[in-house]
């Protein structure tokens, strides 16, 4: 795996459905190295600190391999790196083989996989497609959120290396699909197993308990 693009943004204000919305989703590539800290990347702003940024969502990565699918699905050949609000566009990042709790070295920083990404309405704004949230959820390839174990610096072209694999089989894709796919076999056992993982973000622990009525 390798960083194809490093993307950051400032907060922008826009009008959506007659209301003022502030968002940091409009990320654009930067050629400069970025500094990864515990809560975010320096120079990258989040407008909604309840749902974005913080310990369990300090860094978001999306696979470069997904872009061709989305260009075709959204009928938009102009999708630029960072279009999904990701800090890092990474080659061969596979949610099916990345597991909750995996340790991944990005540049000099060491990150830990904390949760899948659940899209909000701002993604539909960024992609300029009202159906994109449904399509994104049904595709099950959500990108990966990380918490920061070791702060560091990363830039385009840096290698992305899995330094420690989790000992369980709860991948980012498996967890997301078990939660959202009503036809997923034995979804309850997958979600219960995920609840046993101390590395799983608190947000997802709460979501699972609510879904299973625990």
PDB file of C-alpha atoms in Angstrom:
ATOM      1  CA  UNK A   1       0.000   0.000   0.000  1.00  0.00           C
ATOM      2  CA  UNK A   2       1.106   3.545  -0.696  1.00  0.00           C
ATOM      3  CA  UNK A   3      -0.201   7.080  -0.184  1.00  0.00           C
ATOM      4  CA  UNK A   4      -1.498   8.271  -3.548  1.00  0.00           C
ATOM      5  CA  UNK A   5      -2.734  11.605  -2.232  1.00  0.00           C
ATOM      6  CA  UNK A   6      -2.670  13.522   1.062  1.00  0.00           C
ATOM      7  CA  UNK A   7      -5.752  15.723   1.468  1.00  0.00           C
ATOM      8  CA  UNK A   8      -6.748  18.466   3.897  1.00  0.00           C
ATOM      9  CA  UNK A   9      -9.322  21.253   4.053  1.00  0.00           C
ATOM     10  CA  UNK A  10     -10.393  24.394   5.824  1.00  0.00           C
ATOM     11  CA  UNK A  11     -13.953  24.769   7.081  1.00  0.00           C
ATOM     12  CA  UNK A  12     -16.356  26.020   4.424  1.00  0.00           C
ATOM     13  CA  UNK A  13     -19.818  27.488   4.894  1.00  0.00           C
ATOM     14  CA  UNK A  14     -22.595  26.729   2.411  1.00  0.00           C
ATOM     15  CA  UNK A  15     -26.366  26.769   2.160  1.00  0.00           C
ATOM     16  CA  UNK A  16     -28.084  23.384   2.054  1.00  0.00           C
ATOM     17  CA  UNK A  17     -31.871  23.055   1.978  1.00  0.00           C
ATOM     18  CA  UNK A  18     -32.141  26.656   3.059  1.00  0.00           C
ATOM     19  CA  UNK A  19     -29.882  26.248   6.075  1.00  0.00           C
ATOM     20  CA  UNK A  20     -26.303  27.295   6.702  1.00  0.00           C
ATOM     21  CA  UNK A  21     -23.954  24.326   6.958  1.00  0.00           C
ATOM     22  CA  UNK A  22     -20.306  24.362   7.985  1.00  0.00           C
ATOM     23  CA  UNK A  23     -18.164  21.469   6.779  1.00  0.00           C
ATOM     24  CA  UNK A  24     -14.592  20.336   6.342  1.00  0.00           C
ATOM     25  CA  UNK A  25     -15.420  17.573   3.860  1.00  0.00           C
ATOM     26  CA  UNK A  26     -14.129  19.402   0.775  1.00  0.00           C
ATOM     27  CA  UNK A  27     -10.575  18.101   1.015  1.00  0.00           C
ATOM     28  CA  UNK A  28      -7.991  18.857  -1.639  1.00  0.00           C
ATOM     29  CA  UNK A  29      -4.553  17.345  -2.240  1.00  0.00           C
ATOM     30  CA  UNK A  30      -1.479  18.941  -0.734  1.00  0.00           C
ATOM     31  CA  UNK A  31       2.086  18.385  -1.876  1.00  0.00           C
ATOM     32  CA  UNK A  32       3.457  19.239   1.553  1.00  0.00           C
ATOM     33  CA  UNK A  33       4.096  16.655   4.287  1.00  0.00           C
ATOM     34  CA  UNK A  34       1.364  16.639   6.946  1.00  0.00           C
ATOM     35  CA  UNK A  35       1.779  16.276  10.692  1.00  0.00           C
ATOM     36  CA  UNK A  36      -0.466  13.661  12.306  1.00  0.00           C
ATOM     37  CA  UNK A  37      -1.355  14.441  15.911  1.00  0.00           C
ATOM     38  CA  UNK A  38      -3.538  12.634  18.448  1.00  0.00           C
ATOM     39  CA  UNK A  39      -6.811  14.321  17.495  1.00  0.00           C
ATOM     40  CA  UNK A  40      -6.326  15.270  13.850  1.00  0.00           C
ATOM     41  CA  UNK A  41      -3.922  16.344  11.127  1.00  0.00           C
ATOM     42  CA  UNK A  42      -2.474  19.824  11.487  1.00  0.00           C
ATOM     43  CA  UNK A  43      -4.076  22.131   8.922  1.00  0.00           C
ATOM     44  CA  UNK A  44      -7.133  19.931   8.470  1.00  0.00           C
ATOM     45  CA  UNK A  45     -10.279  21.380  10.004  1.00  0.00           C
ATOM     46  CA  UNK A  46     -13.502  19.733  11.173  1.00  0.00           C
ATOM     47  CA  UNK A  47     -16.660  21.776  11.595  1.00  0.00           C
ATOM     48  CA  UNK A  48     -18.632  19.164  13.555  1.00  0.00           C
ATOM     49  CA  UNK A  49     -16.385  17.972  16.378  1.00  0.00           C
ATOM     50  CA  UNK A  50     -19.103  15.692  17.729  1.00  0.00           C
ATOM     51  CA  UNK A  51     -19.117  13.496  14.613  1.00  0.00           C
ATOM     52  CA  UNK A  52     -15.698  14.191  13.091  1.00  0.00           C
ATOM     53  CA  UNK A  53     -12.149  14.235  14.381  1.00  0.00           C
ATOM     54  CA  UNK A  54     -11.232  13.287  17.931  1.00  0.00           C
ATOM     55  CA  UNK A  55      -9.450  10.252  19.348  1.00  0.00           C
ATOM     56  CA  UNK A  56     -11.285   7.559  17.339  1.00  0.00           C
ATOM     57  CA  UNK A  57     -11.602   9.579  14.123  1.00  0.00           C
ATOM     58  CA  UNK A  58      -8.281  11.377  14.031  1.00  0.00           C
ATOM     59  CA  UNK A  59      -7.428  10.151  10.524  1.00  0.00           C
ATOM     60  CA  UNK A  60      -9.602   8.872   7.679  1.00  0.00           C
ATOM     61  CA  UNK A  61      -8.282   6.874   4.729  1.00  0.00           C
ATOM     62  CA  UNK A  62     -10.048   5.763   1.547  1.00  0.00           C
ATOM     63  CA  UNK A  63      -8.882   3.370  -1.140  1.00  0.00           C
ATOM     64  CA  UNK A  64      -7.671   4.726  -4.454  1.00  0.00           C
ATOM     65  CA  UNK A  65      -8.921   1.448  -5.947  1.00  0.00           C
ATOM     66  CA  UNK A  66     -12.532   2.485  -5.312  1.00  0.00           C
ATOM     67  CA  UNK A  67     -12.366   5.596  -7.466  1.00  0.00           C
ATOM     68  CA  UNK A  68     -13.018   3.888 -10.799  1.00  0.00           C
ATOM     69  CA  UNK A  69     -16.134   2.231  -9.358  1.00  0.00           C
ATOM     70  CA  UNK A  70     -17.462   5.559  -8.120  1.00  0.00           C
ATOM     71  CA  UNK A  71     -16.642   7.437 -11.310  1.00  0.00           C
ATOM     72  CA  UNK A  72     -18.763   4.910 -13.175  1.00  0.00           C
ATOM     73  CA  UNK A  73     -21.525   4.656 -10.572  1.00  0.00           C
ATOM     74  CA  UNK A  74     -21.882   8.423 -10.144  1.00  0.00           C
ATOM     75  CA  UNK A  75     -21.242   9.054 -13.850  1.00  0.00           C
ATOM     76  CA  UNK A  76     -18.572  11.539 -12.863  1.00  0.00           C
ATOM     77  CA  UNK A  77     -15.107  11.178 -14.375  1.00  0.00           C
ATOM     78  CA  UNK A  78     -13.931  14.306 -12.590  1.00  0.00           C
ATOM     79  CA  UNK A  79     -13.772  12.886  -9.066  1.00  0.00           C
ATOM     80  CA  UNK A  80     -10.535  14.211  -7.599  1.00  0.00           C
ATOM     81  CA  UNK A  81      -8.531  12.711  -4.775  1.00  0.00           C
ATOM     82  CA  UNK A  82     -10.102  13.692  -1.467  1.00  0.00           C
ATOM     83  CA  UNK A  83     -13.621  13.618  -2.934  1.00  0.00           C
ATOM     84  CA  UNK A  84     -14.826  11.328  -0.149  1.00  0.00           C
ATOM     85  CA  UNK A  85     -13.425  13.540   2.574  1.00  0.00           C
ATOM     86  CA  UNK A  86     -10.411  11.322   3.159  1.00  0.00           C
ATOM     87  CA  UNK A  87      -7.125  12.548   4.588  1.00  0.00           C
ATOM     88  CA  UNK A  88      -5.236   9.817   2.762  1.00  0.00           C
ATOM     89  CA  UNK A  89      -6.081   8.226  -0.563  1.00  0.00           C
ATOM     90  CA  UNK A  90      -4.212   4.904  -0.379  1.00  0.00           C
ATOM     91  CA  UNK A  91      -3.591   2.269  -3.043  1.00  0.00           C
ATOM     92  CA  UNK A  92      -4.826  -1.272  -2.316  1.00  0.00           C
ATOM     93  CA  UNK A  93      -6.465  -0.371   0.981  1.00  0.00           C
ATOM     94  CA  UNK A  94      -8.930  -3.253   1.342  1.00  0.00           C
ATOM     95  CA  UNK A  95     -11.635  -3.021   4.006  1.00  0.00           C
ATOM     96  CA  UNK A  96     -12.139  -6.793   3.739  1.00  0.00           C
ATOM     97  CA  UNK A  97      -8.598  -7.501   4.950  1.00  0.00           C
ATOM     98  CA  UNK A  98      -8.145  -4.562   7.342  1.00  0.00           C
ATOM     99  CA  UNK A  99      -9.354  -5.494  10.822  1.00  0.00           C
ATOM    100  CA  UNK A 100     -10.455  -3.499  13.842  1.00  0.00           C
ATOM    101  CA  UNK A 101      -7.348  -3.027  15.980  1.00  0.00           C
ATOM    102  CA  UNK A 102      -4.781  -3.494  13.198  1.00  0.00           C
ATOM    103  CA  UNK A 103      -1.708  -1.295  13.620  1.00  0.00           C
ATOM    104  CA  UNK A 104      -0.732   0.486  10.420  1.00  0.00           C
ATOM    105  CA  UNK A 105       2.313   2.644   9.795  1.00  0.00           C
ATOM    106  CA  UNK A 106       1.562   5.637   7.581  1.00  0.00           C
ATOM    107  CA  UNK A 107       4.694   7.651   7.028  1.00  0.00           C
ATOM    108  CA  UNK A 108       6.297   7.868  10.464  1.00  0.00           C
ATOM    109  CA  UNK A 109       2.978   7.747  12.345  1.00  0.00           C
ATOM    110  CA  UNK A 110       1.555   4.547  13.824  1.00  0.00           C
ATOM    111  CA  UNK A 111      -2.223   4.299  13.596  1.00  0.00           C
ATOM    112  CA  UNK A 112      -4.804   1.830  14.915  1.00  0.00           C
ATOM    113  CA  UNK A 113      -7.970   0.882  13.049  1.00  0.00           C
ATOM    114  CA  UNK A 114     -10.913   2.054  15.162  1.00  0.00           C
ATOM    115  CA  UNK A 115     -14.082   1.833  13.043  1.00  0.00           C
ATOM    116  CA  UNK A 116     -15.750   1.950   9.615  1.00  0.00           C
ATOM    117  CA  UNK A 117     -17.055   5.238   8.266  1.00  0.00           C
ATOM    118  CA  UNK A 118     -20.796   5.861   8.362  1.00  0.00           C
ATOM    119  CA  UNK A 119     -21.654   8.500   5.749  1.00  0.00           C
ATOM    120  CA  UNK A 120     -23.613  11.616   6.667  1.00  0.00           C
ATOM    121  CA  UNK A 121     -25.514  14.050   4.457  1.00  0.00           C
ATOM    122  CA  UNK A 122     -22.362  16.083   3.865  1.00  0.00           C
ATOM    123  CA  UNK A 123     -20.972  13.306   1.667  1.00  0.00           C
ATOM    124  CA  UNK A 124     -23.971  13.715  -0.632  1.00  0.00           C
ATOM    125  CA  UNK A 125     -23.232  17.434  -0.777  1.00  0.00           C
ATOM    126  CA  UNK A 126     -19.570  16.815  -1.582  1.00  0.00           C
ATOM    127  CA  UNK A 127     -20.386  14.304  -4.317  1.00  0.00           C
ATOM    128  CA  UNK A 128     -23.303  16.403  -5.581  1.00  0.00           C
ATOM    129  CA  UNK A 129     -25.500  13.314  -5.714  1.00  0.00           C
ATOM    130  CA  UNK A 130     -28.541  12.808  -3.477  1.00  0.00           C
ATOM    131  CA  UNK A 131     -28.397   9.016  -3.939  1.00  0.00           C
ATOM    132  CA  UNK A 132     -24.757   8.717  -2.905  1.00  0.00           C
ATOM    133  CA  UNK A 133     -25.437   7.935   0.777  1.00  0.00           C
ATOM    134  CA  UNK A 134     -27.574   4.929  -0.091  1.00  0.00           C
ATOM    135  CA  UNK A 135     -25.106   3.797  -2.749  1.00  0.00           C
ATOM    136  CA  UNK A 136     -22.150   4.238  -0.391  1.00  0.00           C
ATOM    137  CA  UNK A 137     -23.812   2.211   2.356  1.00  0.00           C
ATOM    138  CA  UNK A 138     -24.828  -0.580  -0.019  1.00  0.00           C
ATOM    139  CA  UNK A 139     -21.299  -0.846  -1.448  1.00  0.00           C
ATOM    140  CA  UNK A 140     -19.877  -1.681   2.030  1.00  0.00           C
ATOM    141  CA  UNK A 141     -16.453  -0.223   1.175  1.00  0.00           C
ATOM    142  CA  UNK A 142     -16.392   2.632   3.638  1.00  0.00           C
ATOM    143  CA  UNK A 143     -12.784   3.573   4.077  1.00  0.00           C
ATOM    144  CA  UNK A 144     -11.106   3.326   7.470  1.00  0.00           C
ATOM    145  CA  UNK A 145     -10.977   5.534  10.549  1.00  0.00           C
ATOM    146  CA  UNK A 146      -7.882   5.474  12.742  1.00  0.00           C
ATOM    147  CA  UNK A 147      -6.785   6.569  16.178  1.00  0.00           C
ATOM    148  CA  UNK A 148      -3.170   7.716  16.563  1.00  0.00           C
ATOM    149  CA  UNK A 149      -0.799   5.588  18.629  1.00  0.00           C
ATOM    150  CA  UNK A 150       2.368   7.420  17.603  1.00  0.00           C
ATOM    151  CA  UNK A 151       2.336  10.913  16.153  1.00  0.00           C
ATOM    152  CA  UNK A 152       4.314  11.473  13.000  1.00  0.00           C
ATOM    153  CA  UNK A 153       4.616  12.910   9.518  1.00  0.00           C
ATOM    154  CA  UNK A 154       3.329  11.546   6.196  1.00  0.00           C
ATOM    155  CA  UNK A 155       3.420  12.626   2.567  1.00  0.00           C
ATOM    156  CA  UNK A 156       2.325  11.473  -0.853  1.00  0.00           C
ATOM    157  CA  UNK A 157       4.366   8.467  -1.975  1.00  0.00           C
ATOM    158  CA  UNK A 158       5.009   7.138   1.527  1.00  0.00           C
ATOM    159  CA  UNK A 159       4.515   3.436   2.144  1.00  0.00           C
ATOM    160  CA  UNK A 160       1.587   2.198   4.218  1.00  0.00           C
ATOM    161  CA  UNK A 161       2.493  -0.931   6.159  1.00  0.00           C
ATOM    162  CA  UNK A 162       0.504  -3.199   8.465  1.00  0.00           C
ATOM    163  CA  UNK A 163       2.821  -3.654  11.440  1.00  0.00           C
ATOM    164  CA  UNK A 164       0.502  -5.707  13.634  1.00  0.00           C
ATOM    165  CA  UNK A 165      -2.519  -7.769  12.654  1.00  0.00           C
ATOM    166  CA  UNK A 166      -5.427  -8.279  15.009  1.00  0.00           C
ATOM    167  CA  UNK A 167      -6.018 -11.876  16.102  1.00  0.00           C
ATOM    168  CA  UNK A 168      -9.753 -11.903  15.254  1.00  0.00           C
ATOM    169  CA  UNK A 169     -11.682 -11.936  11.960  1.00  0.00           C
ATOM    170  CA  UNK A 170     -13.758  -8.755  12.328  1.00  0.00           C
ATOM    171  CA  UNK A 171     -12.709  -6.716   9.325  1.00  0.00           C
ATOM    172  CA  UNK A 172     -13.909  -3.191   8.674  1.00  0.00           C
ATOM    173  CA  UNK A 173     -16.094  -4.401   5.805  1.00  0.00           C
ATOM    174  CA  UNK A 174     -17.481  -7.384   7.727  1.00  0.00           C
ATOM    175  CA  UNK A 175     -18.497  -5.200  10.645  1.00  0.00           C
ATOM    176  CA  UNK A 176     -20.130  -2.569   8.464  1.00  0.00           C
ATOM    177  CA  UNK A 177     -22.005  -5.144   6.410  1.00  0.00           C
ATOM    178  CA  UNK A 178     -23.189  -7.058   9.479  1.00  0.00           C
ATOM    179  CA  UNK A 179     -24.630  -3.816  10.789  1.00  0.00           C
ATOM    180  CA  UNK A 180     -26.282  -2.505   7.615  1.00  0.00           C
ATOM    181  CA  UNK A 181     -27.011  -5.547   5.416  1.00  0.00           C
ATOM    182  CA  UNK A 182     -30.329  -7.052   6.512  1.00  0.00           C
ATOM    183  CA  UNK A 183     -29.501 -10.245   4.621  1.00  0.00           C
ATOM    184  CA  UNK A 184     -26.067 -10.737   6.156  1.00  0.00           C
ATOM    185  CA  UNK A 185     -25.908 -14.271   7.637  1.00  0.00           C
ATOM    186  CA  UNK A 186     -25.586 -14.502  11.410  1.00  0.00           C
ATOM    187  CA  UNK A 187     -25.083 -10.770  11.753  1.00  0.00           C
ATOM    188  CA  UNK A 188     -25.825 -10.902  15.484  1.00  0.00           C
ATOM    189  CA  UNK A 189     -22.816 -13.105  16.245  1.00  0.00           C
ATOM    190  CA  UNK A 190     -20.562 -10.793  14.234  1.00  0.00           C
ATOM    191  CA  UNK A 191     -21.805  -7.735  16.106  1.00  0.00           C
ATOM    192  CA  UNK A 192     -21.517  -9.484  19.481  1.00  0.00           C
ATOM    193  CA  UNK A 193     -17.949 -10.482  18.633  1.00  0.00           C
ATOM    194  CA  UNK A 194     -17.178  -6.901  17.677  1.00  0.00           C
ATOM    195  CA  UNK A 195     -18.430  -5.719  21.055  1.00  0.00           C
ATOM    196  CA  UNK A 196     -15.709  -7.810  22.694  1.00  0.00           C
ATOM    197  CA  UNK A 197     -12.980  -5.813  20.931  1.00  0.00           C
ATOM    198  CA  UNK A 198     -11.475  -3.126  23.179  1.00  0.00           C
ATOM    199  CA  UNK A 199     -10.120  -1.353  20.086  1.00  0.00           C
ATOM    200  CA  UNK A 200     -13.607  -0.761  18.643  1.00  0.00           C
ATOM    201  CA  UNK A 201     -14.593   2.899  18.901  1.00  0.00           C
ATOM    202  CA  UNK A 202     -17.114   3.800  21.599  1.00  0.00           C
ATOM    203  CA  UNK A 203     -19.462   5.206  18.940  1.00  0.00           C
ATOM    204  CA  UNK A 204     -19.752   1.777  17.350  1.00  0.00           C
ATOM    205  CA  UNK A 205     -20.101  -0.007  20.672  1.00  0.00           C
ATOM    206  CA  UNK A 206     -23.128   2.192  21.387  1.00  0.00           C
ATOM    207  CA  UNK A 207     -24.545   1.665  17.890  1.00  0.00           C
ATOM    208  CA  UNK A 208     -24.287  -2.113  18.205  1.00  0.00           C
ATOM    209  CA  UNK A 209     -25.814  -2.254  21.668  1.00  0.00           C
ATOM    210  CA  UNK A 210     -28.721  -0.146  20.465  1.00  0.00           C
ATOM    211  CA  UNK A 211     -29.249  -2.322  17.386  1.00  0.00           C
ATOM    212  CA  UNK A 212     -29.168  -5.531  19.429  1.00  0.00           C
ATOM    213  CA  UNK A 213     -31.178  -3.958  22.258  1.00  0.00           C
ATOM    214  CA  UNK A 214     -28.539  -4.891  24.807  1.00  0.00           C
TER     215      UNK A 214
END
